[in-house]
Amino acid sequence: LAKTTQPISMDSYEGQEVNITCSHNNIATNDYITWYQQFPSQGPRFIIQGYKTKVTNEVASLFIPADRKSSTLSLPRVSLSDTAVYYCLVGAGTASKLTFGTGTRLQVTL
Amino acid sequence: DAGVIQSPRHEVTEMGQEVTLRCKPISGHDYLFWYRQTMMRGLELLIYFNNNVPIDDSGMPEDRFSAKMPNASFSTLKIQPSEPRDSAVYFCASSISGISNQPQHFGDGTRLSIL
């Protein structure tokens, strides 16, 4: 089971870059790393997914070192609307239990 | 696309009553997941289906919980009898294929309160 560890909370000012790191020491060879964002009273929403090195889309970048034991979600120039809980999810195989972990609560202020 | 649709959005019922939560996955998605979210335990996977067949139900907490997927466009999660500790937000999600390498699309959940 690829358990993940993230900081419980982070604070940032609007306009700053935010980096959230997730540790997943037991990641398996076939596992992908996926990040989700969750607002209150809503389901988690997919942000980005990667397997190795760097992935970038219109909202975020994902950095994965060569050993893949951690990953960093980078949010450029956050705004107040980025205040949410961010979850790192690592696949645990087809027959194992997926664990979202506790997530990181990001608070963005002016 | 309409996204994953769950109903009801809110449910309040008394202990001992049967509760049925419903989910309509995104058309064409092969996998369907049921999750439960609480402050204490976070987001937990209860069960998931592949092509309407239950694959892993090891997260279902007790025999009081059951889930079915009679066809590709509908699934139910049933609790009978319900207990106050079942109070939580229940999410349904679907993905186009796979467990790890495809993103899951979540519904907005059912907030369940058992009195």
PDB file of C-alpha atoms in Angstrom:
ATOM      1  CA  LEU A   1       0.000   0.000   0.000  1.00  0.00           C
ATOM      2  CA  ALA A   2       1.568   3.277  -1.142  1.00  0.00           C
ATOM      3  CA  LYS A   3       0.833   5.497   1.839  1.00  0.00           C
ATOM      4  CA  THR A   4       1.289   9.216   1.289  1.00  0.00           C
ATOM      5  CA  THR A   5       2.414  11.937   3.669  1.00  0.00           C
ATOM      6  CA  GLN A   6       1.666  15.619   3.137  1.00  0.00           C
ATOM      7  CA  PRO A   7       1.817  18.744   5.293  1.00  0.00           C
ATOM      8  CA  ILE A   8      -1.477  19.275   7.072  1.00  0.00           C
ATOM      9  CA  SER A   9      -1.743  22.938   6.145  1.00  0.00           C
ATOM     10  CA  MET A  10      -0.037  25.778   4.294  1.00  0.00           C
ATOM     11  CA  ASP A  11      -0.608  29.501   4.069  1.00  0.00           C
ATOM     12  CA  SER A  12       0.183  31.771   1.149  1.00  0.00           C
ATOM     13  CA  TYR A  13      -0.447  35.256  -0.093  1.00  0.00           C
ATOM     14  CA  GLU A  14      -2.205  35.884  -3.344  1.00  0.00           C
ATOM     15  CA  GLY A  15       0.161  36.006  -6.298  1.00  0.00           C
ATOM     16  CA  GLN A  16       2.797  33.749  -4.780  1.00  0.00           C
ATOM     17  CA  GLU A  17       3.916  30.364  -6.029  1.00  0.00           C
ATOM     18  CA  VAL A  18       2.938  27.475  -3.778  1.00  0.00           C
ATOM     19  CA  ASN A  19       4.727  24.144  -3.652  1.00  0.00           C
ATOM     20  CA  ILE A  20       3.137  21.203  -1.854  1.00  0.00           C
ATOM     21  CA  THR A  21       5.274  18.110  -1.395  1.00  0.00           C
ATOM     22  CA  CYS A  22       3.983  14.588  -0.949  1.00  0.00           C
ATOM     23  CA  SER A  23       6.080  11.666   0.267  1.00  0.00           C
ATOM     24  CA  HIS A  24       5.320   8.181  -1.027  1.00  0.00           C
ATOM     25  CA  ASN A  25       8.256   5.964  -0.115  1.00  0.00           C
ATOM     26  CA  ASN A  26       6.531   2.715  -1.051  1.00  0.00           C
ATOM     27  CA  ILE A  27       5.483   3.702  -4.544  1.00  0.00           C
ATOM     28  CA  ALA A  28       5.336   0.748  -6.913  1.00  0.00           C
ATOM     29  CA  THR A  29       6.824   0.593 -10.376  1.00  0.00           C
ATOM     30  CA  ASN A  30       3.489   0.872 -12.143  1.00  0.00           C
ATOM     31  CA  ASP A  31       1.985   3.562  -9.913  1.00  0.00           C
ATOM     32  CA  TYR A  32       1.106   7.011 -11.176  1.00  0.00           C
ATOM     33  CA  ILE A  33       0.931  10.092  -8.953  1.00  0.00           C
ATOM     34  CA  THR A  34      -2.273  12.090  -9.064  1.00  0.00           C
ATOM     35  CA  TRP A  35      -3.229  15.314  -7.346  1.00  0.00           C
ATOM     36  CA  TYR A  36      -6.756  16.415  -6.547  1.00  0.00           C
ATOM     37  CA  GLN A  37      -8.272  19.639  -5.265  1.00  0.00           C
ATOM     38  CA  GLN A  38     -11.335  19.728  -3.040  1.00  0.00           C
ATOM     39  CA  PHE A  39     -13.514  22.694  -2.148  1.00  0.00           C
ATOM     40  CA  PRO A  40     -16.044  22.540   0.691  1.00  0.00           C
ATOM     41  CA  SER A  41     -19.231  20.676  -0.196  1.00  0.00           C
ATOM     42  CA  GLN A  42     -17.761  19.382  -3.437  1.00  0.00           C
ATOM     43  CA  GLY A  43     -16.068  16.210  -4.566  1.00  0.00           C
ATOM     44  CA  PRO A  44     -12.331  16.137  -5.254  1.00  0.00           C
ATOM     45  CA  ARG A  45     -11.374  17.490  -8.652  1.00  0.00           C
ATOM     46  CA  PHE A  46      -8.472  16.208 -10.741  1.00  0.00           C
ATOM     47  CA  ILE A  47      -5.603  18.657 -11.116  1.00  0.00           C
ATOM     48  CA  ILE A  48      -2.656  16.825 -12.608  1.00  0.00           C
ATOM     49  CA  GLN A  49      -1.092  13.399 -12.979  1.00  0.00           C
ATOM     50  CA  GLY A  50       2.413  12.175 -13.693  1.00  0.00           C
ATOM     51  CA  TYR A  51       4.729   9.206 -13.646  1.00  0.00           C
ATOM     52  CA  LYS A  52       8.205  10.736 -13.691  1.00  0.00           C
ATOM     53  CA  THR A  53      10.148  13.989 -14.229  1.00  0.00           C
ATOM     54  CA  LYS A  54       7.887  16.956 -14.900  1.00  0.00           C
ATOM     55  CA  VAL A  55       4.338  17.435 -16.076  1.00  0.00           C
ATOM     56  CA  THR A  56       2.710  20.794 -16.710  1.00  0.00           C
ATOM     57  CA  ASN A  57      -0.815  21.787 -17.597  1.00  0.00           C
ATOM     58  CA  GLU A  58      -2.762  25.025 -17.610  1.00  0.00           C
ATOM     59  CA  VAL A  59      -3.196  25.121 -13.836  1.00  0.00           C
ATOM     60  CA  ALA A  60      -0.203  23.407 -12.238  1.00  0.00           C
ATOM     61  CA  SER A  61       3.105  21.626 -12.573  1.00  0.00           C
ATOM     62  CA  LEU A  62       4.115  18.341 -11.050  1.00  0.00           C
ATOM     63  CA  PHE A  63       7.735  17.571 -10.279  1.00  0.00           C
ATOM     64  CA  ILE A  64       8.810  13.981  -9.646  1.00  0.00           C
ATOM     65  CA  PRO A  65      12.435  13.110  -8.809  1.00  0.00           C
ATOM     66  CA  ALA A  66      14.171  10.107 -10.305  1.00  0.00           C
ATOM     67  CA  ASP A  67      13.539   7.852  -7.286  1.00  0.00           C
ATOM     68  CA  ARG A  68       9.811   8.772  -7.391  1.00  0.00           C
ATOM     69  CA  LYS A  69       9.575   8.607  -3.595  1.00  0.00           C
ATOM     70  CA  SER A  70       8.109  12.083  -3.479  1.00  0.00           C
ATOM     71  CA  SER A  71       6.377  14.577  -5.712  1.00  0.00           C
ATOM     72  CA  THR A  72       5.762  18.317  -5.603  1.00  0.00           C
ATOM     73  CA  LEU A  73       2.671  20.087  -6.828  1.00  0.00           C
ATOM     74  CA  SER A  74       3.454  23.627  -7.897  1.00  0.00           C
ATOM     75  CA  LEU A  75       0.714  26.232  -8.195  1.00  0.00           C
ATOM     76  CA  PRO A  76       1.941  29.414  -9.894  1.00  0.00           C
ATOM     77  CA  ARG A  77       0.587  32.766  -8.698  1.00  0.00           C
ATOM     78  CA  VAL A  78      -2.190  31.491  -6.458  1.00  0.00           C
ATOM     79  CA  SER A  79      -5.404  33.412  -6.000  1.00  0.00           C
ATOM     80  CA  LEU A  80      -8.010  33.410  -3.258  1.00  0.00           C
ATOM     81  CA  SER A  81      -9.994  30.846  -5.234  1.00  0.00           C
ATOM     82  CA  ASP A  82      -7.159  28.337  -4.835  1.00  0.00           C
ATOM     83  CA  THR A  83      -7.995  28.014  -1.140  1.00  0.00           C
ATOM     84  CA  ALA A  84      -8.854  24.336  -0.866  1.00  0.00           C
ATOM     85  CA  VAL A  85      -7.610  20.954   0.321  1.00  0.00           C
ATOM     86  CA  TYR A  86      -5.085  19.276  -1.963  1.00  0.00           C
ATOM     87  CA  TYR A  87      -4.672  15.516  -2.008  1.00  0.00           C
ATOM     88  CA  CYS A  88      -1.847  13.435  -3.344  1.00  0.00           C
ATOM     89  CA  LEU A  89      -2.921   9.980  -4.478  1.00  0.00           C
ATOM     90  CA  VAL A  90      -0.604   7.185  -5.478  1.00  0.00           C
ATOM     91  CA  GLY A  91      -2.010   4.151  -7.192  1.00  0.00           C
ATOM     92  CA  ALA A  92      -1.744   0.981  -5.202  1.00  0.00           C
ATOM     93  CA  GLY A  93      -2.403  -1.625  -7.822  1.00  0.00           C
ATOM     94  CA  THR A  94      -5.569  -3.139  -9.123  1.00  0.00           C
ATOM     95  CA  ALA A  95      -6.457  -5.110  -6.024  1.00  0.00           C
ATOM     96  CA  SER A  96      -5.374  -2.814  -3.227  1.00  0.00           C
ATOM     97  CA  LYS A  97      -7.041  -0.097  -1.315  1.00  0.00           C
ATOM     98  CA  LEU A  98      -6.515   3.473  -2.499  1.00  0.00           C
ATOM     99  CA  THR A  99      -5.646   5.972   0.187  1.00  0.00           C
ATOM    100  CA  PHE A 100      -6.109   9.676  -0.265  1.00  0.00           C
ATOM    101  CA  GLY A 101      -4.424  10.624   2.969  1.00  0.00           C
ATOM    102  CA  THR A 102      -5.244  13.664   5.046  1.00  0.00           C
ATOM    103  CA  GLY A 103      -4.527  16.212   2.347  1.00  0.00           C
ATOM    104  CA  THR A 104      -3.006  19.679   2.640  1.00  0.00           C
ATOM    105  CA  ARG A 105      -5.281  22.566   3.496  1.00  0.00           C
ATOM    106  CA  LEU A 106      -4.064  25.616   1.561  1.00  0.00           C
ATOM    107  CA  GLN A 107      -5.220  29.018   2.756  1.00  0.00           C
ATOM    108  CA  VAL A 108      -4.609  31.941   0.401  1.00  0.00           C
ATOM    109  CA  THR A 109      -5.009  35.479   1.702  1.00  0.00           C
ATOM    110  CA  LEU A 110      -4.580  38.986   0.350  1.00  0.00           C
TER     111      LEU A 110
ATOM    112  CA  ASP B   1     -20.717  15.932 -20.407  1.00  0.00           C
ATOM    113  CA  ALA B   2     -22.927  15.926 -17.312  1.00  0.00           C
ATOM    114  CA  GLY B   3     -20.325  14.523 -14.948  1.00  0.00           C
ATOM    115  CA  VAL B   4     -20.988  12.070 -12.149  1.00  0.00           C
ATOM    116  CA  ILE B   5     -24.441  12.575 -10.706  1.00  0.00           C
ATOM    117  CA  GLN B   6     -25.326  11.601  -7.156  1.00  0.00           C
ATOM    118  CA  SER B   7     -28.626  11.664  -5.380  1.00  0.00           C
ATOM    119  CA  PRO B   8     -29.844  12.734  -2.978  1.00  0.00           C
ATOM    120  CA  ARG B   9     -27.486  15.595  -2.085  1.00  0.00           C
ATOM    121  CA  HIS B  10     -28.604  15.487   1.521  1.00  0.00           C
ATOM    122  CA  GLU B  11     -30.256  12.761   3.547  1.00  0.00           C
ATOM    123  CA  VAL B  12     -31.365  12.911   7.144  1.00  0.00           C
ATOM    124  CA  THR B  13     -32.911   9.843   8.676  1.00  0.00           C
ATOM    125  CA  GLU B  14     -33.320   8.083  11.973  1.00  0.00           C
ATOM    126  CA  MET B  15     -31.173   5.268  13.234  1.00  0.00           C
ATOM    127  CA  GLY B  16     -32.332   1.876  12.059  1.00  0.00           C
ATOM    128  CA  GLN B  17     -33.759   3.082   8.780  1.00  0.00           C
ATOM    129  CA  GLU B  18     -32.576   1.874   5.407  1.00  0.00           C
ATOM    130  CA  VAL B  19     -30.617   4.393   3.363  1.00  0.00           C
ATOM    131  CA  THR B  20     -30.010   4.154  -0.382  1.00  0.00           C
ATOM    132  CA  LEU B  21     -27.549   6.400  -2.149  1.00  0.00           C
ATOM    133  CA  ARG B  22     -27.527   6.599  -5.937  1.00  0.00           C
ATOM    134  CA  CYS B  23     -24.902   7.312  -8.529  1.00  0.00           C
ATOM    135  CA  LYS B  24     -24.836   7.777 -12.282  1.00  0.00           C
ATOM    136  CA  PRO B  25     -21.287   7.593 -13.636  1.00  0.00           C
ATOM    137  CA  ILE B  26     -19.973   9.357 -16.702  1.00  0.00           C
ATOM    138  CA  SER B  27     -20.979   7.533 -19.844  1.00  0.00           C
ATOM    139  CA  GLY B  28     -18.204   5.310 -21.175  1.00  0.00           C
ATOM    140  CA  HIS B  29     -16.348   5.029 -17.885  1.00  0.00           C
ATOM    141  CA  ASP B  30     -15.491   1.458 -16.948  1.00  0.00           C
ATOM    142  CA  TYR B  31     -14.718   1.983 -13.272  1.00  0.00           C
ATOM    143  CA  LEU B  32     -16.980   3.193 -10.499  1.00  0.00           C
ATOM    144  CA  PHE B  33     -15.872   3.970  -6.952  1.00  0.00           C
ATOM    145  CA  TRP B  34     -17.710   4.635  -3.709  1.00  0.00           C
ATOM    146  CA  TYR B  35     -15.938   6.699  -1.038  1.00  0.00           C
ATOM    147  CA  ARG B  36     -16.822   7.917   2.421  1.00  0.00           C
ATOM    148  CA  GLN B  37     -15.402  11.124   3.885  1.00  0.00           C
ATOM    149  CA  THR B  38     -15.337  12.067   7.562  1.00  0.00           C
ATOM    150  CA  MET B  39     -13.274  14.491   9.577  1.00  0.00           C
ATOM    151  CA  MET B  40     -11.719  11.678  11.578  1.00  0.00           C
ATOM    152  CA  ARG B  41     -10.874   9.240   8.806  1.00  0.00           C
ATOM    153  CA  GLY B  42     -10.606  11.410   5.724  1.00  0.00           C
ATOM    154  CA  LEU B  43     -11.535  10.008   2.341  1.00  0.00           C
ATOM    155  CA  GLU B  44     -11.859   6.224   2.375  1.00  0.00           C
ATOM    156  CA  LEU B  45     -12.494   3.914  -0.536  1.00  0.00           C
ATOM    157  CA  LEU B  46     -15.383   1.586   0.240  1.00  0.00           C
ATOM    158  CA  ILE B  47     -15.761  -0.456  -2.945  1.00  0.00           C
ATOM    159  CA  TYR B  48     -15.097  -0.227  -6.643  1.00  0.00           C
ATOM    160  CA  PHE B  49     -16.562  -1.835  -9.749  1.00  0.00           C
ATOM    161  CA  ASN B  50     -15.070  -2.640 -13.132  1.00  0.00           C
ATOM    162  CA  ASN B  51     -17.558  -3.170 -15.949  1.00  0.00           C
ATOM    163  CA  ASN B  52     -20.381  -3.446 -13.374  1.00  0.00           C
ATOM    164  CA  VAL B  53     -18.597  -6.185 -11.416  1.00  0.00           C
ATOM    165  CA  PRO B  54     -17.474  -5.530  -7.828  1.00  0.00           C
ATOM    166  CA  ILE B  55     -13.706  -5.911  -7.704  1.00  0.00           C
ATOM    167  CA  ASP B  56     -12.661  -4.904  -4.214  1.00  0.00           C
ATOM    168  CA  ASP B  57     -15.060  -4.395  -1.335  1.00  0.00           C
ATOM    169  CA  SER B  58     -12.485  -4.624   1.434  1.00  0.00           C
ATOM    170  CA  GLY B  59     -13.243  -1.059   2.461  1.00  0.00           C
ATOM    171  CA  MET B  60     -16.892  -1.732   3.215  1.00  0.00           C
ATOM    172  CA  PRO B  61     -17.045  -1.305   6.967  1.00  0.00           C
ATOM    173  CA  GLU B  62     -19.701  -3.860   7.860  1.00  0.00           C
ATOM    174  CA  ASP B  63     -22.297  -6.199   6.465  1.00  0.00           C
ATOM    175  CA  ARG B  64     -24.799  -3.415   6.914  1.00  0.00           C
ATOM    176  CA  PHE B  65     -23.263  -1.826   3.828  1.00  0.00           C
ATOM    177  CA  SER B  66     -23.927  -3.189   0.357  1.00  0.00           C
ATOM    178  CA  ALA B  67     -23.380  -1.861  -3.150  1.00  0.00           C
ATOM    179  CA  LYS B  68     -24.723  -2.861  -6.510  1.00  0.00           C
ATOM    180  CA  MET B  69     -24.206  -1.861 -10.103  1.00  0.00           C
ATOM    181  CA  PRO B  70     -27.017  -3.397 -12.168  1.00  0.00           C
ATOM    182  CA  ASN B  71     -25.886  -1.651 -15.345  1.00  0.00           C
ATOM    183  CA  ALA B  72     -23.200   0.662 -16.664  1.00  0.00           C
ATOM    184  CA  SER B  73     -25.148   3.813 -15.874  1.00  0.00           C
ATOM    185  CA  PHE B  74     -26.332   3.225 -12.332  1.00  0.00           C
ATOM    186  CA  SER B  75     -25.041   2.169  -8.938  1.00  0.00           C
ATOM    187  CA  THR B  76     -26.423   2.148  -5.417  1.00  0.00           C
ATOM    188  CA  LEU B  77     -24.886   2.084  -1.972  1.00  0.00           C
ATOM    189  CA  LYS B  78     -27.240   0.817   0.682  1.00  0.00           C
ATOM    190  CA  ILE B  79     -26.970   0.927   4.456  1.00  0.00           C
ATOM    191  CA  GLN B  80     -29.375  -1.248   6.401  1.00  0.00           C
ATOM    192  CA  PRO B  81     -29.852  -0.684   9.272  1.00  0.00           C
ATOM    193  CA  SER B  82     -28.245   2.734   9.521  1.00  0.00           C
ATOM    194  CA  GLU B  83     -26.406   3.939  12.649  1.00  0.00           C
ATOM    195  CA  PRO B  84     -25.310   7.421  13.790  1.00  0.00           C
ATOM    196  CA  ARG B  85     -21.654   6.554  13.096  1.00  0.00           C
ATOM    197  CA  ASP B  86     -22.531   6.163   9.425  1.00  0.00           C
ATOM    198  CA  SER B  87     -22.994   9.918   9.206  1.00  0.00           C
ATOM    199  CA  ALA B  88     -20.569  11.191   6.586  1.00  0.00           C
ATOM    200  CA  VAL B  89     -20.335  12.496   3.058  1.00  0.00           C
ATOM    201  CA  TYR B  90     -20.458   9.699   0.517  1.00  0.00           C
ATOM    202  CA  PHE B  91     -18.872  10.245  -2.867  1.00  0.00           C
ATOM    203  CA  CYS B  92     -19.173   8.330  -6.062  1.00  0.00           C
ATOM    204  CA  ALA B  93     -16.467   8.588  -8.723  1.00  0.00           C
ATOM    205  CA  SER B  94     -15.846   7.075 -12.119  1.00  0.00           C
ATOM    206  CA  SER B  95     -12.844   6.697 -14.378  1.00  0.00           C
ATOM    207  CA  ILE B  96     -12.387   5.695 -17.951  1.00  0.00           C
ATOM    208  CA  SER B  97     -10.081   2.783 -17.109  1.00  0.00           C
ATOM    209  CA  GLY B  98      -7.531   1.613 -14.610  1.00  0.00           C
ATOM    210  CA  ILE B  99      -6.930   2.361 -10.980  1.00  0.00           C
ATOM    211  CA  SER B 100      -3.722   4.287 -10.949  1.00  0.00           C
ATOM    212  CA  ASN B 101      -3.193   5.799 -14.354  1.00  0.00           C
ATOM    213  CA  GLN B 102      -6.499   7.478 -15.012  1.00  0.00           C
ATOM    214  CA  PRO B 103      -8.021  10.370 -13.086  1.00  0.00           C
ATOM    215  CA  GLN B 104     -11.216   9.815 -11.204  1.00  0.00           C
ATOM    216  CA  HIS B 105     -14.167  12.118 -11.699  1.00  0.00           C
ATOM    217  CA  PHE B 106     -16.152  12.714  -8.536  1.00  0.00           C
ATOM    218  CA  GLY B 107     -19.743  13.639  -7.948  1.00  0.00           C
ATOM    219  CA  ASP B 108     -20.655  16.315  -5.425  1.00  0.00           C
ATOM    220  CA  GLY B 109     -21.514  13.731  -2.798  1.00  0.00           C
ATOM    221  CA  THR B 110     -24.395  12.841  -0.529  1.00  0.00           C
ATOM    222  CA  ARG B 111     -24.268  14.318   2.950  1.00  0.00           C
ATOM    223  CA  LEU B 112     -25.803  11.673   5.208  1.00  0.00           C
ATOM    224  CA  SER B 113     -26.930  12.368   8.739  1.00  0.00           C
ATOM    225  CA  ILE B 114     -28.212   9.528  10.909  1.00  0.00           C
ATOM    226  CA  LEU B 115     -30.000  10.744  14.012  1.00  0.00           C
TER     227      LEU B 115
END
